[in-house]
Amino acid sequence: MMQNVVVLGSTGSIGQSTLDVIARNHQRYQVLALVAGQGVDTMVAQCLQFKPRFVVMASEQAAQTLRAALQTTALRPLPEVLAGTKAMQEIAAHPEADIVMAAIVGAAGLLPTLSAVEAGKKVLLANKEALVMSGQLFMDKVIKHRATLLPIDSEHNAIYQSLPYAFQQDQTAHLAHHGVSKILLTGSGGPFLQRPLDTLDAVTVAEAVAHPNWSMGQKISVDSATMMNKGLEFIEAKWLFNCSADDIEVVIHPQSMIHSMVQYRDGSVIAQLGQPDMRTPIAYGLAYPERIDAGVAPLDFAKMVNFSFTKPDFARYPNLQLAIAACRSGQAATTTVNASNEVAVAAFLCGEIGFTDIYRVNAAVLEQADLPATHCLDDILAVDGVAREMAYQRIQSLR
């Protein structure tokens, strides 16, 4: 049966990979709606190929530009073009949507993703910030509204695939009850795994976004270089797999072929391997529990030189240590460090601060912030807003 897909963040790297998988399996999936920020040119091309019924842009200005651009094409009927967060939320919860790919980067993706959850959709979660910001609230809503939540981050998808089917089907299950002793979260170490520590201050934007294995957007690439991305994934894993920080271990694996592993009580370790290509976890999420063509070549083990593993060096990756500490502290701390990091990375990408200043901003904000109890979404958004303002002020002091 044909399934309707809503792609939140369609013009980003995950969104484009999702559409590639859909195009390869057009007999199974059709695009109901595309949602994006300001990328009008890319959206025009996507509309011409996938013919969505709805398109939502972040701003009314972008929506008007898109409407005008689509009028000049041969596409008919034209999609209904909407704008703003409220429209994103409504489309994510649309009655005809079967699957929602949640791939809007950062805090901006939280509200549309929550709307999809509250509508009981099958949600493919590529927005890690949704859980970092609001883990308990988010997971409570998944259970309450009987949504299906499938992780798309390559590491969490690998963990999910390596867990027993009975655990996958129960959002309230505990790892120990299924014989699991440890989640092993792998990370490549990014582009600066071997770079001398005393030269990290001089890292340029071009160097920071040049990931050795993965093709990603700028923000995620910088997070991978600082390994804050792994820290956010650590926090996300805590909520996705209903475990504690003590149940998760980060392992540096530069080759990015083993995407993560699950260690069992009997000494077994089950790993998920594959090319560093996001189309594999996307295809897994779209078709779960079936398998479909992702357009990804299988591994050729005869051509592999070696697999190597090390523990992360927190002197090289202080942002990772900071995120793990925030995870142990609680929800307000993880919301705070995520908000600060978004502001700091944006400032680095604009040339306002240096690479190592990202950590300095994040550490200062987390140290100085009040960390109130967060009982509802308004509490979480308030903490997020305060942290962003503190980060802006800290950046000003570094100029």
PDB file of N, CA and C in Angstrom, residues 159-198:
ATOM      1  N   ILE A 159      22.368   0.939  16.925  1.00  0.00           N
ATOM      2  CA  ILE A 159      22.039   0.375  18.239  1.00  0.00           C
ATOM      3  C   ILE A 159      20.666  -0.291  18.188  1.00  0.00           C
ATOM      4  N   TYR A 160      19.708   0.420  17.597  1.00  0.00           N
ATOM      5  CA  TYR A 160      18.348  -0.106  17.482  1.00  0.00           C
ATOM      6  C   TYR A 160      18.349  -1.438  16.743  1.00  0.00           C
ATOM      7  N   GLN A 161      19.090  -1.506  15.635  1.00  0.00           N
ATOM      8  CA  GLN A 161      19.145  -2.745  14.861  1.00  0.00           C
ATOM      9  C   GLN A 161      19.810  -3.875  15.639  1.00  0.00           C
ATOM     10  N   SER A 162      20.688  -3.524  16.573  1.00  0.00           N
ATOM     11  CA  SER A 162      21.444  -4.533  17.331  1.00  0.00           C
ATOM     12  C   SER A 162      20.740  -4.986  18.600  1.00  0.00           C
ATOM     13  N   LEU A 163      19.586  -4.396  18.896  1.00  0.00           N
ATOM     14  CA  LEU A 163      18.823  -4.762  20.087  1.00  0.00           C
ATOM     15  C   LEU A 163      17.775  -5.821  19.749  1.00  0.00           C
ATOM     16  N   PRO A 164      17.339  -6.590  20.735  1.00  0.00           N
ATOM     17  CA  PRO A 164      16.309  -7.614  20.485  1.00  0.00           C
ATOM     18  C   PRO A 164      15.003  -6.987  19.989  1.00  0.00           C
ATOM     19  N   TYR A 165      14.286  -7.711  19.143  1.00  0.00           N
ATOM     20  CA  TYR A 165      13.025  -7.211  18.601  1.00  0.00           C
ATOM     21  C   TYR A 165      12.040  -6.889  19.723  1.00  0.00           C
ATOM     22  N   ALA A 166      12.047  -7.673  20.791  1.00  0.00           N
ATOM     23  CA  ALA A 166      11.130  -7.429  21.916  1.00  0.00           C
ATOM     24  C   ALA A 166      11.409  -6.068  22.561  1.00  0.00           C
ATOM     25  N   PHE A 167      12.678  -5.691  22.626  1.00  0.00           N
ATOM     26  CA  PHE A 167      13.017  -4.378  23.179  1.00  0.00           C
ATOM     27  C   PHE A 167      12.550  -3.269  22.243  1.00  0.00           C
ATOM     28  N   GLN A 168      12.720  -3.464  20.945  1.00  0.00           N
ATOM     29  CA  GLN A 168      12.300  -2.461  19.969  1.00  0.00           C
ATOM     30  C   GLN A 168      10.814  -2.142  20.087  1.00  0.00           C
ATOM     31  N   GLN A 169      10.027  -3.142  20.468  1.00  0.00           N
ATOM     32  CA  GLN A 169       8.579  -2.982  20.506  1.00  0.00           C
ATOM     33  C   GLN A 169       8.050  -2.409  21.813  1.00  0.00           C
ATOM     34  N   ASP A 170       8.924  -2.135  22.778  1.00  0.00           N
ATOM     35  CA  ASP A 170       8.492  -1.678  24.093  1.00  0.00           C
ATOM     36  C   ASP A 170       9.312  -0.464  24.512  1.00  0.00           C
ATOM     37  N   GLN A 171       8.720   0.732  24.404  1.00  0.00           N
ATOM     38  CA  GLN A 171       9.439   1.961  24.736  1.00  0.00           C
ATOM     39  C   GLN A 171       9.763   2.074  26.226  1.00  0.00           C
ATOM     40  N   THR A 172       9.129   1.253  27.049  1.00  0.00           N
ATOM     41  CA  THR A 172       9.375   1.313  28.500  1.00  0.00           C
ATOM     42  C   THR A 172      10.314   0.207  28.974  1.00  0.00           C
ATOM     43  N   ALA A 173      10.831  -0.606  28.058  1.00  0.00           N
ATOM     44  CA  ALA A 173      11.687  -1.734  28.431  1.00  0.00           C
ATOM     45  C   ALA A 173      13.022  -1.257  28.999  1.00  0.00           C
ATOM     46  N   HIS A 174      13.640  -2.109  29.809  1.00  0.00           N
ATOM     47  CA  HIS A 174      14.958  -1.820  30.369  1.00  0.00           C
ATOM     48  C   HIS A 174      15.985  -2.743  29.726  1.00  0.00           C
ATOM     49  N   LEU A 175      17.150  -2.182  29.423  1.00  0.00           N
ATOM     50  CA  LEU A 175      18.194  -2.948  28.750  1.00  0.00           C
ATOM     51  C   LEU A 175      18.552  -4.222  29.503  1.00  0.00           C
ATOM     52  N   ALA A 176      18.686  -4.110  30.825  1.00  0.00           N
ATOM     53  CA  ALA A 176      19.130  -5.258  31.629  1.00  0.00           C
ATOM     54  C   ALA A 176      18.159  -6.426  31.522  1.00  0.00           C
ATOM     55  N   HIS A 177      16.878  -6.131  31.366  1.00  0.00           N
ATOM     56  CA  HIS A 177      15.871  -7.192  31.265  1.00  0.00           C
ATOM     57  C   HIS A 177      16.022  -8.001  29.979  1.00  0.00           C
ATOM     58  N   HIS A 178      16.765  -7.451  29.029  1.00  0.00           N
ATOM     59  CA  HIS A 178      16.994  -8.146  27.756  1.00  0.00           C
ATOM     60  C   HIS A 178      18.455  -8.566  27.615  1.00  0.00           C
ATOM     61  N   GLY A 179      19.153  -8.624  28.731  1.00  0.00           N
ATOM     62  CA  GLY A 179      20.514  -9.141  28.726  1.00  0.00           C
ATOM     63  C   GLY A 179      21.574  -8.175  28.243  1.00  0.00           C
ATOM     64  N   VAL A 180      21.229  -6.895  28.087  1.00  0.00           N
ATOM     65  CA  VAL A 180      22.182  -5.900  27.598  1.00  0.00           C
ATOM     66  C   VAL A 180      22.979  -5.320  28.771  1.00  0.00           C
ATOM     67  N   SER A 181      24.301  -5.260  28.615  1.00  0.00           N
ATOM     68  CA  SER A 181      25.139  -4.694  29.669  1.00  0.00           C
ATOM     69  C   SER A 181      25.695  -3.320  29.320  1.00  0.00           C
ATOM     70  N   LYS A 182      25.809  -3.004  28.020  1.00  0.00           N
ATOM     71  CA  LYS A 182      26.404  -1.715  27.650  1.00  0.00           C
ATOM     72  C   LYS A 182      26.045  -1.358  26.215  1.00  0.00           C
ATOM     73  N   ILE A 183      25.803  -0.059  25.990  1.00  0.00           N
ATOM     74  CA  ILE A 183      25.690   0.488  24.646  1.00  0.00           C
ATOM     75  C   ILE A 183      27.031   1.100  24.292  1.00  0.00           C
ATOM     76  N   LEU A 184      27.583   0.718  23.157  1.00  0.00           N
ATOM     77  CA  LEU A 184      28.868   1.237  22.698  1.00  0.00           C
ATOM     78  C   LEU A 184      28.612   2.180  21.528  1.00  0.00           C
ATOM     79  N   LEU A 185      28.751   3.464  21.794  1.00  0.00           N
ATOM     80  CA  LEU A 185      28.435   4.525  20.842  1.00  0.00           C
ATOM     81  C   LEU A 185      29.715   4.932  20.117  1.00  0.00           C
ATOM     82  N   THR A 186      29.807   4.635  18.836  1.00  0.00           N
ATOM     83  CA  THR A 186      31.047   4.905  18.112  1.00  0.00           C
ATOM     84  C   THR A 186      31.038   6.302  17.486  1.00  0.00           C
ATOM     85  N   GLY A 187      32.245   6.850  17.336  1.00  0.00           N
ATOM     86  CA  GLY A 187      32.426   8.135  16.671  1.00  0.00           C
ATOM     87  C   GLY A 187      33.761   8.152  15.946  1.00  0.00           C
ATOM     88  N   SER A 188      33.812   8.845  14.830  1.00  0.00           N
ATOM     89  CA  SER A 188      35.035   8.835  14.023  1.00  0.00           C
ATOM     90  C   SER A 188      36.165   9.637  14.653  1.00  0.00           C
ATOM     91  N   GLY A 189      35.834  10.588  15.517  1.00  0.00           N
ATOM     92  CA  GLY A 189      36.841  11.513  16.031  1.00  0.00           C
ATOM     93  C   GLY A 189      36.965  12.760  15.191  1.00  0.00           C
ATOM     94  N   GLY A 190      36.259  12.801  14.046  1.00  0.00           N
ATOM     95  CA  GLY A 190      36.241  13.989  13.217  1.00  0.00           C
ATOM     96  C   GLY A 190      37.562  14.261  12.516  1.00  0.00           C
ATOM     97  N   PRO A 191      37.696  15.451  11.927  1.00  0.00           N
ATOM     98  CA  PRO A 191      38.885  15.767  11.126  1.00  0.00           C
ATOM     99  C   PRO A 191      40.138  16.070  11.940  1.00  0.00           C
ATOM    100  N   PHE A 192      40.019  16.211  13.265  1.00  0.00           N
ATOM    101  CA  PHE A 192      41.167  16.652  14.068  1.00  0.00           C
ATOM    102  C   PHE A 192      41.635  15.594  15.060  1.00  0.00           C
ATOM    103  N   LEU A 193      41.380  14.335  14.714  1.00  0.00           N
ATOM    104  CA  LEU A 193      41.750  13.237  15.608  1.00  0.00           C
ATOM    105  C   LEU A 193      43.256  13.207  15.869  1.00  0.00           C
ATOM    106  N   GLN A 194      44.060  13.543  14.887  1.00  0.00           N
ATOM    107  CA  GLN A 194      45.517  13.495  15.015  1.00  0.00           C
ATOM    108  C   GLN A 194      46.155  14.886  15.048  1.00  0.00           C
ATOM    109  N   ARG A 195      45.396  15.923  14.949  1.00  0.00           N
ATOM    110  CA  ARG A 195      45.970  17.271  14.897  1.00  0.00           C
ATOM    111  C   ARG A 195      46.530  17.670  16.255  1.00  0.00           C
ATOM    112  N   PRO A 196      47.717  18.296  16.304  1.00  0.00           N
ATOM    113  CA  PRO A 196      48.290  18.730  17.586  1.00  0.00           C
ATOM    114  C   PRO A 196      47.337  19.642  18.347  1.00  0.00           C
ATOM    115  N   LEU A 197      47.210  19.393  19.645  1.00  0.00           N
ATOM    116  CA  LEU A 197      46.254  20.143  20.453  1.00  0.00           C
ATOM    117  C   LEU A 197      46.541  21.640  20.429  1.00  0.00           C
ATOM    118  N   ASP A 198      47.826  22.009  20.395  1.00  0.00           N
ATOM    119  CA  ASP A 198      48.167  23.428  20.478  1.00  0.00           C
ATOM    120  C   ASP A 198      47.890  24.187  19.182  1.00  0.00           C
TER     121      ASP A 198
END
